[in-house]
Amino acid sequence: KLDNFKVTGQNEFEGVTLAAMKQLHLDLDLMSVIKSDRPIQIKSIDLEEPEVNILILKDGKYNYDIMKSTGEAAAATDSDAEATPFLVHLDRYEIHNGHFTYDDRASNIYVDIDELDHNGKGDFTQDVYDFYTKTQFASMTTTYGGISYLKKAKGDLDITMNADMRSMKFTLKENKISINAMQMKADGFFEMAGNNYNMDLNFNAPQNDFKNFLSLVPSAYTKDYESVKADGKIKFDGFVKGTYNALTEQIPTYKINLDIDNGNVQYPGLPLGITNIFTKASIHSPSNDPDDMTVDVPTFKMKLGNNPFEAKFNLKNPISDPDVDAVMNGTIDLSELAKAFPMEGVEKMSGIITADLMAKAKMSDMDRQDYENINMSGDLKIEGMNYVAAGMPAIDIKDMDLSFTPKHV
């Protein structure tokens, strides 16, 4: 048993905790420890309140590079090579109340998992075996490129995979994945090859209820979510394929597809609902270059109170030369929105936004003031807007009326 274990970084990571835990408990075969003529066997491992923090800086340096240099390790003696064989024969391992953070500032990826419980079992003495895992967490936050995809989401994962330890390749078999109320299935493989993480993963939502998908939206999954009235159908699927390498900034290709058909939602305790929700959207990154990513929302429609609103949006070349094609038409009464959707941290929200505009332009054309290639027209009106939220500057607009042309706003 090991209590209050902690590992911190060095150099630019000095003071940054890499790993820590309240208690590490090993269940050993006593006879294998006493007798020197047989391998030491570990039957089970229990980790109480472990904490792991992975930090990758923008220059590619990572805080888990803590091994001593070759020169420092040269003091090892020949007796090390003749050490007693160490056979890990695990019946099980468990993690209780863990905390994991992955902060990749080179690729702008952030993942935080809290209150993590996990257990696994398999015949770890074999090179190839089936690996059975059960994972639950109370909070998971995920951002990529400054966009929040999950915010304090709950998870329950029951996954069986085939593990090939010779190539460090893990292939998914039977699995059940629940994030908040959303149930998903996945297949494919994940392989660790040095600094390369190779993957070919596909996912989809077998249950196509709009309410299940809505629970993934940040702030939508409230404590009384079971009492939320919602209907409509969705299609949700995607894939991640390729290699991730933090040092070379290589990323896999991926695609996410979403189709919402006639969604409606009404929260308990709120007087209004949002109805007639229709959406088609996809995010596609077909290569290792983030600049090849496209965001396409050809359809977005909803009705808030008595006011319909619709829009479309397309983005190409987001890094080198953002190319936007967007349309907005309709009215949003912010006070009605506050009466229809939970607004975490918002103290005041009121005002009316009326939009009837379109924009089709590249950033390079705007910088060069090449107005012949810029197509922009329409009006945007804001009346009586008052917005106060925690951690944000207050917004107070009495009246604003904007008309858009390629040359002027």
mmCIF file of C-alpha atoms in Angstrom:
data_model
loop_
_atom_site.group_PDB
_atom_site.id
_atom_site.type_symbol
_atom_site.label_atom_id
_atom_site.label_comp_id
_atom_site.label_asym_id
_atom_site.label_seq_id
_atom_site.Cartn_x
_atom_site.Cartn_y
_atom_site.Cartn_z
ATOM 1 C CA LYS A 1 0.000 0.000 0.000
ATOM 2 C CA LEU A 2 1.277 3.458 -0.934
ATOM 3 C CA ASP A 3 -0.268 6.610 0.550
ATOM 4 C CA ASN A 4 -0.237 10.212 -0.725
ATOM 5 C CA PHE A 5 1.773 9.567 -3.879
ATOM 6 C CA LYS A 6 2.686 12.592 -6.044
ATOM 7 C CA VAL A 7 4.800 13.311 -9.144
ATOM 8 C CA THR A 8 5.498 16.877 -10.318
ATOM 9 C CA GLY A 9 7.129 18.161 -13.490
ATOM 10 C CA GLN A 10 10.550 19.639 -14.101
ATOM 11 C CA ASN A 11 12.005 22.609 -15.981
ATOM 12 C CA GLU A 12 9.127 24.670 -17.470
ATOM 13 C CA PHE A 13 6.664 22.285 -15.780
ATOM 14 C CA GLU A 14 8.066 22.769 -12.302
ATOM 15 C CA GLY A 15 5.265 22.804 -9.744
ATOM 16 C CA VAL A 16 2.758 21.262 -12.178
ATOM 17 C CA THR A 17 1.313 18.004 -10.840
ATOM 18 C CA LEU A 18 1.628 15.183 -13.352
ATOM 19 C CA ALA A 19 0.158 12.439 -11.175
ATOM 20 C CA ALA A 20 -1.023 12.077 -7.603
ATOM 21 C CA MET A 21 -3.262 9.803 -5.589
ATOM 22 C CA LYS A 22 -4.525 9.377 -2.069
ATOM 23 C CA GLN A 23 -3.798 5.662 -1.950
ATOM 24 C CA LEU A 24 -2.450 2.865 -4.162
ATOM 25 C CA HIS A 25 -3.310 -0.651 -3.005
ATOM 26 C CA LEU A 26 -1.753 -3.778 -4.550
ATOM 27 C CA ASP A 27 -2.994 -7.320 -3.878
ATOM 28 C CA LEU A 28 0.001 -9.632 -4.298
ATOM 29 C CA ASP A 29 0.473 -13.380 -4.317
ATOM 30 C CA LEU A 30 2.405 -13.708 -1.042
ATOM 31 C CA MET A 31 4.299 -16.831 -2.033
ATOM 32 C CA SER A 32 5.502 -15.202 -5.255
ATOM 33 C CA VAL A 33 7.006 -12.414 -3.134
ATOM 34 C CA ILE A 34 8.647 -14.744 -0.610
ATOM 35 C CA LYS A 35 10.154 -17.165 -3.107
ATOM 36 C CA SER A 36 12.816 -15.689 -5.370
ATOM 37 C CA ASP A 37 12.591 -18.504 -7.907
ATOM 38 C CA ARG A 38 9.173 -17.460 -9.237
ATOM 39 C CA PRO A 39 7.754 -14.289 -10.790
ATOM 40 C CA ILE A 40 6.009 -11.750 -8.602
ATOM 41 C CA GLN A 41 2.294 -11.769 -9.325
ATOM 42 C CA ILE A 42 -0.028 -8.766 -8.874
ATOM 43 C CA LYS A 43 -3.654 -9.892 -8.659
ATOM 44 C CA SER A 44 -5.406 -6.539 -8.344
ATOM 45 C CA ILE A 45 -4.744 -2.800 -8.221
ATOM 46 C CA ASP A 46 -6.944 -0.192 -6.513
ATOM 47 C CA LEU A 47 -6.343 3.542 -6.985
ATOM 48 C CA GLU A 48 -8.082 5.913 -4.566
ATOM 49 C CA GLU A 49 -8.619 9.492 -5.767
ATOM 50 C CA PRO A 50 -5.957 9.480 -8.497
ATOM 51 C CA GLU A 51 -5.212 12.718 -10.336
ATOM 52 C CA VAL A 52 -3.529 12.866 -13.752
ATOM 53 C CA ASN A 53 -2.749 16.132 -15.568
ATOM 54 C CA ILE A 54 -1.355 15.989 -19.109
ATOM 55 C CA LEU A 55 -0.069 19.351 -20.363
ATOM 56 C CA ILE A 56 1.318 19.952 -23.860
ATOM 57 C CA LEU A 57 2.681 23.412 -24.603
ATOM 58 C CA LYS A 58 2.351 25.242 -27.914
ATOM 59 C CA ASP A 59 5.944 24.310 -28.806
ATOM 60 C CA GLY A 60 5.088 20.601 -28.431
ATOM 61 C CA LYS A 61 6.850 20.028 -25.109
ATOM 62 C CA TYR A 62 4.891 17.795 -22.721
ATOM 63 C CA ASN A 63 4.981 17.431 -18.960
ATOM 64 C CA TYR A 64 5.127 13.626 -18.929
ATOM 65 C CA ASP A 65 8.694 13.663 -20.305
ATOM 66 C CA ILE A 66 10.208 12.947 -16.893
ATOM 67 C CA MET A 67 12.594 10.078 -17.632
ATOM 68 C CA LYS A 68 16.248 10.639 -16.821
ATOM 69 C CA SER A 69 18.664 11.147 -19.685
ATOM 70 C CA THR A 70 20.840 8.286 -20.938
ATOM 71 C CA GLY A 71 23.810 9.653 -19.018
ATOM 72 C CA GLU A 72 21.912 9.778 -15.758
ATOM 73 C CA ALA A 73 20.634 6.231 -16.249
ATOM 74 C CA ALA A 74 24.132 4.836 -16.990
ATOM 75 C CA ALA A 75 24.642 3.966 -13.348
ATOM 76 C CA ALA A 76 22.373 0.945 -13.752
ATOM 77 C CA THR A 77 24.280 -2.301 -13.064
ATOM 78 C CA ASP A 78 24.243 -5.657 -14.748
ATOM 79 C CA SER A 79 22.248 -6.983 -11.825
ATOM 80 C CA ASP A 80 19.277 -4.930 -13.080
ATOM 81 C CA ALA A 81 19.059 -7.110 -16.160
ATOM 82 C CA GLU A 82 18.986 -10.189 -13.932
ATOM 83 C CA ALA A 83 16.121 -8.923 -11.771
ATOM 84 C CA THR A 84 13.315 -11.288 -10.787
ATOM 85 C CA PRO A 85 10.701 -11.656 -13.563
ATOM 86 C CA PHE A 86 7.675 -9.492 -12.949
ATOM 87 C CA LEU A 87 4.418 -11.084 -14.102
ATOM 88 C CA VAL A 88 1.272 -8.968 -13.921
ATOM 89 C CA HIS A 89 -1.599 -11.411 -13.457
ATOM 90 C CA LEU A 90 -4.488 -9.064 -12.789
ATOM 91 C CA ASP A 91 -7.914 -10.328 -11.860
ATOM 92 C CA ARG A 92 -9.122 -6.734 -11.767
ATOM 93 C CA TYR A 93 -8.158 -3.109 -11.326
ATOM 94 C CA GLU A 94 -10.268 -0.199 -10.091
ATOM 95 C CA ILE A 95 -10.129 3.588 -10.017
ATOM 96 C CA HIS A 96 -12.220 5.418 -7.426
ATOM 97 C CA ASN A 97 -13.089 9.119 -7.629
ATOM 98 C CA GLY A 98 -10.386 10.027 -10.132
ATOM 99 C CA HIS A 99 -9.664 13.334 -11.870
ATOM 100 C CA PHE A 100 -8.105 13.539 -15.354
ATOM 101 C CA THR A 101 -7.093 16.644 -17.315
ATOM 102 C CA TYR A 102 -5.689 16.783 -20.853
ATOM 103 C CA ASP A 103 -4.614 20.277 -21.900
ATOM 104 C CA ASP A 104 -3.082 20.269 -25.392
ATOM 105 C CA ARG A 105 -2.271 23.874 -26.195
ATOM 106 C CA ALA A 106 -0.517 22.922 -29.453
ATOM 107 C CA SER A 107 -3.735 21.480 -30.932
ATOM 108 C CA ASN A 108 -6.098 23.606 -28.806
ATOM 109 C CA ILE A 109 -7.775 20.556 -27.238
ATOM 110 C CA TYR A 110 -8.951 20.498 -23.627
ATOM 111 C CA VAL A 111 -10.580 17.610 -21.744
ATOM 112 C CA ASP A 112 -11.445 17.543 -18.041
ATOM 113 C CA ILE A 113 -13.039 14.497 -16.355
ATOM 114 C CA ASP A 114 -13.993 14.590 -12.674
ATOM 115 C CA GLU A 115 -15.381 12.052 -10.193
ATOM 116 C CA LEU A 116 -14.220 9.187 -12.388
ATOM 117 C CA ASP A 117 -14.942 5.584 -11.388
ATOM 118 C CA HIS A 118 -13.507 2.875 -13.606
ATOM 119 C CA ASN A 119 -12.819 -0.849 -13.409
ATOM 120 C CA GLY A 120 -11.483 -3.393 -15.827
ATOM 121 C CA LYS A 121 -10.594 -7.050 -16.046
ATOM 122 C CA GLY A 122 -9.007 -9.445 -18.499
ATOM 123 C CA ASP A 123 -6.331 -12.098 -18.775
ATOM 124 C CA PHE A 124 -3.458 -9.642 -18.801
ATOM 125 C CA THR A 125 -0.861 -12.439 -19.010
ATOM 126 C CA GLN A 126 -1.811 -13.036 -22.652
ATOM 127 C CA ASP A 127 -0.585 -11.066 -25.658
ATOM 128 C CA VAL A 128 -4.137 -10.976 -27.059
ATOM 129 C CA TYR A 129 -7.210 -10.978 -24.835
ATOM 130 C CA ASP A 130 -10.668 -9.489 -24.362
ATOM 131 C CA PHE A 131 -10.688 -6.476 -22.058
ATOM 132 C CA TYR A 132 -13.895 -5.685 -20.143
ATOM 133 C CA THR A 133 -14.329 -2.155 -18.751
ATOM 134 C CA LYS A 134 -16.956 -0.153 -16.880
ATOM 135 C CA THR A 135 -16.610 3.628 -16.562
ATOM 136 C CA GLN A 136 -18.713 6.317 -14.927
ATOM 137 C CA PHE A 137 -17.977 10.007 -14.446
ATOM 138 C CA ALA A 138 -19.952 12.868 -12.918
ATOM 139 C CA SER A 139 -18.483 15.681 -15.048
ATOM 140 C CA MET A 140 -16.764 15.899 -18.422
ATOM 141 C CA THR A 141 -15.880 19.144 -20.209
ATOM 142 C CA THR A 142 -14.446 19.085 -23.732
ATOM 143 C CA THR A 143 -13.368 21.998 -25.932
ATOM 144 C CA TYR A 144 -11.630 22.074 -29.305
ATOM 145 C CA GLY A 145 -10.576 25.216 -31.098
ATOM 146 C CA GLY A 146 -12.249 27.346 -28.422
ATOM 147 C CA ILE A 147 -15.624 25.680 -29.020
ATOM 148 C CA SER A 148 -17.268 23.869 -26.095
ATOM 149 C CA TYR A 149 -18.639 20.477 -27.156
ATOM 150 C CA LEU A 150 -19.454 19.107 -23.697
ATOM 151 C CA LYS A 151 -19.898 20.980 -20.420
ATOM 152 C CA LYS A 152 -19.970 19.024 -17.154
ATOM 153 C CA ALA A 153 -21.588 16.063 -18.895
ATOM 154 C CA LYS A 154 -22.282 12.791 -17.067
ATOM 155 C CA GLY A 155 -21.131 9.519 -18.572
ATOM 156 C CA ASP A 156 -21.721 5.773 -18.286
ATOM 157 C CA LEU A 157 -19.626 3.522 -20.540
ATOM 158 C CA ASP A 158 -19.744 -0.278 -20.672
ATOM 159 C CA ILE A 159 -17.122 -1.370 -23.228
ATOM 160 C CA THR A 160 -15.546 -4.639 -24.274
ATOM 161 C CA MET A 161 -12.513 -4.490 -26.534
ATOM 162 C CA ASN A 162 -9.981 -6.909 -27.938
ATOM 163 C CA ALA A 163 -6.487 -5.953 -26.785
ATOM 164 C CA ASP A 164 -3.415 -6.897 -28.824
ATOM 165 C CA MET A 165 -0.530 -5.914 -26.566
ATOM 166 C CA ARG A 166 2.119 -6.788 -29.170
ATOM 167 C CA SER A 167 1.004 -3.856 -31.322
ATOM 168 C CA MET A 168 -0.842 -1.952 -28.558
ATOM 169 C CA LYS A 169 -3.993 -2.116 -30.660
ATOM 170 C CA PHE A 170 -7.449 -2.062 -29.075
ATOM 171 C CA THR A 171 -10.473 -3.047 -31.162
ATOM 172 C CA LEU A 172 -13.979 -2.266 -29.938
ATOM 173 C CA LYS A 173 -16.476 -5.115 -29.519
ATOM 174 C CA GLU A 174 -19.735 -4.920 -27.559
ATOM 175 C CA ASN A 175 -20.298 -1.477 -26.060
ATOM 176 C CA LYS A 176 -22.906 0.813 -24.523
ATOM 177 C CA ILE A 177 -22.086 4.503 -24.242
ATOM 178 C CA SER A 178 -24.307 7.080 -22.525
ATOM 179 C CA ILE A 179 -23.436 10.784 -22.282
ATOM 180 C CA ASN A 180 -26.114 12.545 -20.249
ATOM 181 C CA ALA A 181 -29.327 11.151 -21.826
ATOM 182 C CA MET A 182 -27.682 10.391 -25.189
ATOM 183 C CA GLN A 183 -27.026 6.725 -25.948
ATOM 184 C CA MET A 184 -24.421 5.878 -28.574
ATOM 185 C CA LYS A 185 -22.649 2.965 -30.214
ATOM 186 C CA ALA A 186 -19.106 2.860 -31.556
ATOM 187 C CA ASP A 187 -16.866 0.503 -33.501
ATOM 188 C CA GLY A 188 -13.331 0.522 -34.822
ATOM 189 C CA PHE A 189 -9.860 0.485 -33.280
ATOM 190 C CA PHE A 190 -7.305 2.626 -31.435
ATOM 191 C CA GLU A 191 -3.568 1.898 -31.645
ATOM 192 C CA MET A 192 -0.611 3.370 -29.759
ATOM 193 C CA ALA A 193 2.602 3.334 -31.798
ATOM 194 C CA GLY A 194 5.224 5.490 -30.074
ATOM 195 C CA ASN A 195 4.169 9.128 -30.393
ATOM 196 C CA ASN A 196 1.549 8.159 -32.978
ATOM 197 C CA TYR A 197 -1.995 7.376 -31.926
ATOM 198 C CA ASN A 198 -3.657 5.631 -34.867
ATOM 199 C CA MET A 199 -7.428 5.279 -34.968
ATOM 200 C CA ASP A 200 -10.376 4.349 -37.143
ATOM 201 C CA LEU A 201 -13.543 4.925 -35.126
ATOM 202 C CA ASN A 202 -17.189 5.266 -36.137
ATOM 203 C CA PHE A 203 -20.101 6.300 -33.923
ATOM 204 C CA ASN A 204 -23.861 6.724 -34.175
ATOM 205 C CA ALA A 205 -26.973 7.188 -32.046
ATOM 206 C CA PRO A 206 -29.213 4.096 -32.231
ATOM 207 C CA GLN A 207 -31.995 5.871 -30.331
ATOM 208 C CA ASN A 208 -33.055 8.808 -32.481
ATOM 209 C CA ASP A 209 -35.047 10.914 -30.003
ATOM 210 C CA PHE A 210 -34.436 14.669 -30.074
ATOM 211 C CA LYS A 211 -34.630 14.843 -26.268
ATOM 212 C CA ASN A 212 -31.646 12.515 -25.913
ATOM 213 C CA PHE A 213 -29.527 14.661 -28.225
ATOM 214 C CA LEU A 214 -30.601 17.920 -26.584
ATOM 215 C CA SER A 215 -29.015 16.737 -23.325
ATOM 216 C CA LEU A 216 -25.576 17.158 -24.951
ATOM 217 C CA VAL A 217 -26.061 20.893 -25.483
ATOM 218 C CA PRO A 218 -24.157 22.879 -22.810
ATOM 219 C CA SER A 219 -26.596 24.200 -20.145
ATOM 220 C CA ALA A 220 -29.497 22.136 -21.572
ATOM 221 C CA TYR A 221 -29.023 19.129 -19.273
ATOM 222 C CA THR A 222 -30.615 20.371 -16.050
ATOM 223 C CA LYS A 223 -31.188 18.512 -12.781
ATOM 224 C CA ASP A 224 -34.864 17.998 -13.663
ATOM 225 C CA TYR A 225 -34.146 16.915 -17.243
ATOM 226 C CA GLU A 226 -36.341 13.819 -16.891
ATOM 227 C CA SER A 227 -39.324 16.161 -16.567
ATOM 228 C CA VAL A 228 -38.479 18.073 -19.762
ATOM 229 C CA LYS A 229 -41.094 17.589 -22.474
ATOM 230 C CA ALA A 230 -39.457 17.104 -25.850
ATOM 231 C CA ASP A 231 -40.175 15.274 -29.080
ATOM 232 C CA GLY A 232 -38.806 15.037 -32.587
ATOM 233 C CA LYS A 233 -36.311 12.778 -34.353
ATOM 234 C CA ILE A 234 -32.595 13.048 -34.981
ATOM 235 C CA LYS A 235 -29.868 11.363 -36.960
ATOM 236 C CA PHE A 236 -26.403 11.656 -35.466
ATOM 237 C CA ASP A 237 -23.247 9.891 -36.648
ATOM 238 C CA GLY A 238 -19.636 10.439 -37.570
ATOM 239 C CA PHE A 239 -16.109 9.083 -37.680
ATOM 240 C CA VAL A 240 -12.519 9.807 -36.644
ATOM 241 C CA LYS A 241 -9.807 8.246 -38.812
ATOM 242 C CA GLY A 242 -6.063 8.718 -39.044
ATOM 243 C CA THR A 243 -3.148 9.573 -36.765
ATOM 244 C CA TYR A 244 -2.802 11.996 -33.866
ATOM 245 C CA ASN A 245 0.716 13.138 -32.929
ATOM 246 C CA ALA A 246 1.156 16.118 -30.616
ATOM 247 C CA LEU A 247 4.820 16.591 -31.541
ATOM 248 C CA THR A 248 4.237 16.851 -35.293
ATOM 249 C CA GLU A 249 0.793 18.474 -34.847
ATOM 250 C CA GLN A 250 -0.737 15.713 -36.950
ATOM 251 C CA ILE A 251 -4.465 15.209 -36.483
ATOM 252 C CA PRO A 252 -6.867 12.578 -37.821
ATOM 253 C CA THR A 253 -9.651 13.273 -40.276
ATOM 254 C CA TYR A 254 -13.154 13.432 -38.857
ATOM 255 C CA LYS A 255 -16.768 14.129 -39.736
ATOM 256 C CA ILE A 256 -19.877 14.769 -37.636
ATOM 257 C CA ASN A 257 -23.385 14.736 -39.128
ATOM 258 C CA LEU A 258 -26.584 15.976 -37.485
ATOM 259 C CA ASP A 259 -30.167 16.037 -38.739
ATOM 260 C CA ILE A 260 -33.015 17.253 -36.486
ATOM 261 C CA ASP A 261 -36.559 16.711 -37.721
ATOM 262 C CA ASN A 262 -39.422 18.665 -36.106
ATOM 263 C CA GLY A 263 -37.942 19.070 -32.643
ATOM 264 C CA ASN A 264 -39.934 20.647 -29.796
ATOM 265 C CA VAL A 265 -38.898 21.300 -26.194
ATOM 266 C CA GLN A 266 -40.621 22.632 -23.056
ATOM 267 C CA TYR A 267 -38.757 22.927 -19.735
ATOM 268 C CA PRO A 268 -40.620 22.478 -16.422
ATOM 269 C CA GLY A 269 -41.112 25.776 -14.612
ATOM 270 C CA LEU A 270 -40.611 27.828 -17.792
ATOM 271 C CA PRO A 271 -43.714 29.314 -19.464
ATOM 272 C CA LEU A 272 -42.580 29.077 -23.078
ATOM 273 C CA GLY A 273 -41.167 26.395 -25.340
ATOM 274 C CA ILE A 274 -39.141 26.216 -28.540
ATOM 275 C CA THR A 275 -40.945 24.511 -31.421
ATOM 276 C CA ASN A 276 -40.560 23.535 -35.077
ATOM 277 C CA ILE A 277 -36.815 22.900 -34.838
ATOM 278 C CA PHE A 278 -35.317 21.676 -38.105
ATOM 279 C CA THR A 279 -31.562 21.432 -38.555
ATOM 280 C CA LYS A 280 -29.082 19.869 -40.939
ATOM 281 C CA ALA A 281 -25.420 20.301 -40.054
ATOM 282 C CA SER A 282 -22.034 18.740 -40.676
ATOM 283 C CA ILE A 283 -18.452 19.391 -39.617
ATOM 284 C CA HIS A 284 -15.880 17.765 -41.884
ATOM 285 C CA SER A 285 -12.090 17.793 -41.681
ATOM 286 C CA PRO A 286 -10.914 15.646 -44.619
ATOM 287 C CA SER A 287 -7.161 15.945 -44.106
ATOM 288 C CA ASN A 288 -4.378 16.635 -41.616
ATOM 289 C CA ASP A 289 -4.628 20.362 -42.401
ATOM 290 C CA PRO A 290 -7.154 22.161 -40.130
ATOM 291 C CA ASP A 291 -7.607 24.712 -42.904
ATOM 292 C CA ASP A 292 -9.418 22.045 -44.953
ATOM 293 C CA MET A 293 -12.174 21.814 -42.353
ATOM 294 C CA THR A 294 -15.658 22.886 -43.436
ATOM 295 C CA VAL A 295 -18.729 23.705 -41.375
ATOM 296 C CA ASP A 296 -22.002 23.413 -43.260
ATOM 297 C CA VAL A 297 -25.424 24.253 -41.816
ATOM 298 C CA PRO A 298 -27.726 24.441 -44.853
ATOM 299 C CA THR A 299 -30.837 24.450 -42.679
ATOM 300 C CA PHE A 300 -31.664 25.867 -39.260
ATOM 301 C CA LYS A 301 -35.245 26.710 -38.347
ATOM 302 C CA MET A 302 -37.094 27.224 -35.077
ATOM 303 C CA LYS A 303 -40.025 29.068 -33.580
ATOM 304 C CA LEU A 304 -39.707 30.920 -30.271
ATOM 305 C CA GLY A 305 -43.093 32.015 -28.972
ATOM 306 C CA ASN A 306 -44.851 33.400 -32.047
ATOM 307 C CA ASN A 307 -41.636 34.403 -33.806
ATOM 308 C CA PRO A 308 -40.050 32.125 -36.455
ATOM 309 C CA PHE A 309 -36.328 32.285 -37.098
ATOM 310 C CA GLU A 310 -34.241 30.617 -39.782
ATOM 311 C CA ALA A 311 -30.632 30.694 -40.906
ATOM 312 C CA LYS A 312 -27.966 28.942 -42.913
ATOM 313 C CA PHE A 313 -24.203 28.982 -42.556
ATOM 314 C CA ASN A 314 -21.201 27.673 -44.473
ATOM 315 C CA LEU A 315 -17.533 28.124 -43.560
ATOM 316 C CA LYS A 316 -14.464 27.112 -45.582
ATOM 317 C CA ASN A 317 -10.735 27.764 -45.154
ATOM 318 C CA PRO A 318 -11.150 28.776 -41.488
ATOM 319 C CA ILE A 319 -7.419 29.309 -40.859
ATOM 320 C CA SER A 320 -5.908 30.870 -43.981
ATOM 321 C CA ASP A 321 -8.817 32.814 -45.452
ATOM 322 C CA PRO A 322 -12.236 32.364 -43.783
ATOM 323 C CA ASP A 323 -14.857 32.062 -46.498
ATOM 324 C CA VAL A 324 -18.376 32.610 -45.127
ATOM 325 C CA ASP A 325 -21.779 32.206 -46.726
ATOM 326 C CA ALA A 326 -24.521 33.050 -44.221
ATOM 327 C CA VAL A 327 -28.186 34.042 -44.131
ATOM 328 C CA MET A 328 -30.347 35.077 -41.153
ATOM 329 C CA ASN A 329 -34.024 35.927 -41.197
ATOM 330 C CA GLY A 330 -36.444 36.328 -38.317
ATOM 331 C CA THR A 331 -37.002 37.751 -34.858
ATOM 332 C CA ILE A 332 -35.657 36.657 -31.481
ATOM 333 C CA ASP A 333 -37.195 38.126 -28.332
ATOM 334 C CA LEU A 334 -34.486 37.621 -25.704
ATOM 335 C CA SER A 335 -36.947 37.851 -22.823
ATOM 336 C CA GLU A 336 -38.936 34.998 -24.427
ATOM 337 C CA LEU A 337 -35.732 32.990 -24.885
ATOM 338 C CA ALA A 338 -35.045 33.344 -21.158
ATOM 339 C CA LYS A 339 -38.562 31.999 -20.539
ATOM 340 C CA ALA A 340 -38.005 28.984 -22.793
ATOM 341 C CA PHE A 341 -34.435 27.802 -22.203
ATOM 342 C CA PRO A 342 -32.317 27.575 -19.011
ATOM 343 C CA MET A 343 -29.633 30.257 -18.934
ATOM 344 C CA GLU A 344 -26.886 29.351 -16.479
ATOM 345 C CA GLY A 345 -25.158 32.409 -15.037
ATOM 346 C CA VAL A 346 -27.446 34.900 -16.812
ATOM 347 C CA GLU A 347 -28.921 37.500 -14.446
ATOM 348 C CA LYS A 348 -30.829 39.667 -16.946
ATOM 349 C CA MET A 349 -31.697 39.184 -20.591
ATOM 350 C CA SER A 350 -34.181 41.219 -22.597
ATOM 351 C CA GLY A 351 -34.533 42.953 -25.937
ATOM 352 C CA ILE A 352 -35.637 42.171 -29.471
ATOM 353 C CA ILE A 353 -33.296 41.247 -32.330
ATOM 354 C CA THR A 354 -34.687 41.398 -35.859
ATOM 355 C CA ALA A 355 -32.521 40.173 -38.734
ATOM 356 C CA ASP A 356 -32.958 40.057 -42.491
ATOM 357 C CA LEU A 357 -29.475 39.852 -43.929
ATOM 358 C CA MET A 358 -27.078 37.783 -45.967
ATOM 359 C CA ALA A 359 -23.312 37.750 -46.308
ATOM 360 C CA LYS A 360 -21.044 35.954 -48.726
ATOM 361 C CA ALA A 361 -17.415 36.988 -48.470
ATOM 362 C CA LYS A 362 -13.809 35.979 -47.943
ATOM 363 C CA MET A 363 -11.638 37.635 -45.337
ATOM 364 C CA SER A 364 -8.978 38.369 -47.969
ATOM 365 C CA ASP A 365 -11.489 40.254 -50.134
ATOM 366 C CA MET A 366 -12.551 42.325 -47.143
ATOM 367 C CA ASP A 367 -8.938 43.125 -46.249
ATOM 368 C CA ARG A 368 -8.241 44.249 -49.826
ATOM 369 C CA GLN A 369 -11.565 46.108 -49.953
ATOM 370 C CA ASP A 370 -12.372 44.140 -53.099
ATOM 371 C CA TYR A 371 -16.087 44.960 -52.969
ATOM 372 C CA GLU A 372 -16.925 43.377 -56.321
ATOM 373 C CA ASN A 373 -16.329 39.940 -54.768
ATOM 374 C CA ILE A 374 -18.246 40.733 -51.560
ATOM 375 C CA ASN A 375 -21.966 40.100 -51.480
ATOM 376 C CA MET A 376 -23.529 41.568 -48.349
ATOM 377 C CA SER A 377 -26.978 43.065 -47.877
ATOM 378 C CA GLY A 378 -29.839 43.395 -45.431
ATOM 379 C CA ASP A 379 -30.702 44.874 -42.046
ATOM 380 C CA LEU A 380 -30.126 44.080 -38.391
ATOM 381 C CA LYS A 381 -32.136 45.833 -35.684
ATOM 382 C CA ILE A 382 -31.736 45.626 -31.905
ATOM 383 C CA GLU A 383 -34.221 47.210 -29.525
ATOM 384 C CA GLY A 384 -34.004 47.523 -25.738
ATOM 385 C CA MET A 385 -31.248 44.953 -25.245
ATOM 386 C CA ASN A 386 -30.121 44.389 -21.667
ATOM 387 C CA TYR A 387 -27.784 41.482 -20.949
ATOM 388 C CA VAL A 388 -26.059 40.795 -17.627
ATOM 389 C CA ALA A 389 -24.197 37.519 -17.006
ATOM 390 C CA ALA A 390 -21.576 36.337 -14.539
ATOM 391 C CA GLY A 391 -18.035 36.949 -15.746
ATOM 392 C CA MET A 392 -19.175 38.955 -18.777
ATOM 393 C CA PRO A 393 -19.370 42.717 -19.368
ATOM 394 C CA ALA A 394 -22.938 44.041 -19.244
ATOM 395 C CA ILE A 395 -24.569 44.952 -22.564
ATOM 396 C CA ASP A 396 -27.125 47.770 -22.730
ATOM 397 C CA ILE A 397 -28.389 48.842 -26.162
ATOM 398 C CA LYS A 398 -31.421 51.091 -26.377
ATOM 399 C CA ASP A 399 -31.757 51.148 -30.149
ATOM 400 C CA MET A 400 -29.477 50.040 -32.984
ATOM 401 C CA ASP A 401 -30.397 49.829 -36.662
ATOM 402 C CA LEU A 402 -27.752 48.567 -39.108
ATOM 403 C CA SER A 403 -27.957 48.319 -42.894
ATOM 404 C CA PHE A 404 -25.354 46.203 -44.694
ATOM 405 C CA THR A 405 -23.833 46.724 -48.139
ATOM 406 C CA PRO A 406 -20.519 45.423 -49.543
ATOM 407 C CA LYS A 407 -18.864 48.780 -48.775
ATOM 408 C CA HIS A 408 -20.646 49.998 -45.670
ATOM 409 C CA VAL A 409 -22.435 49.023 -42.488
#
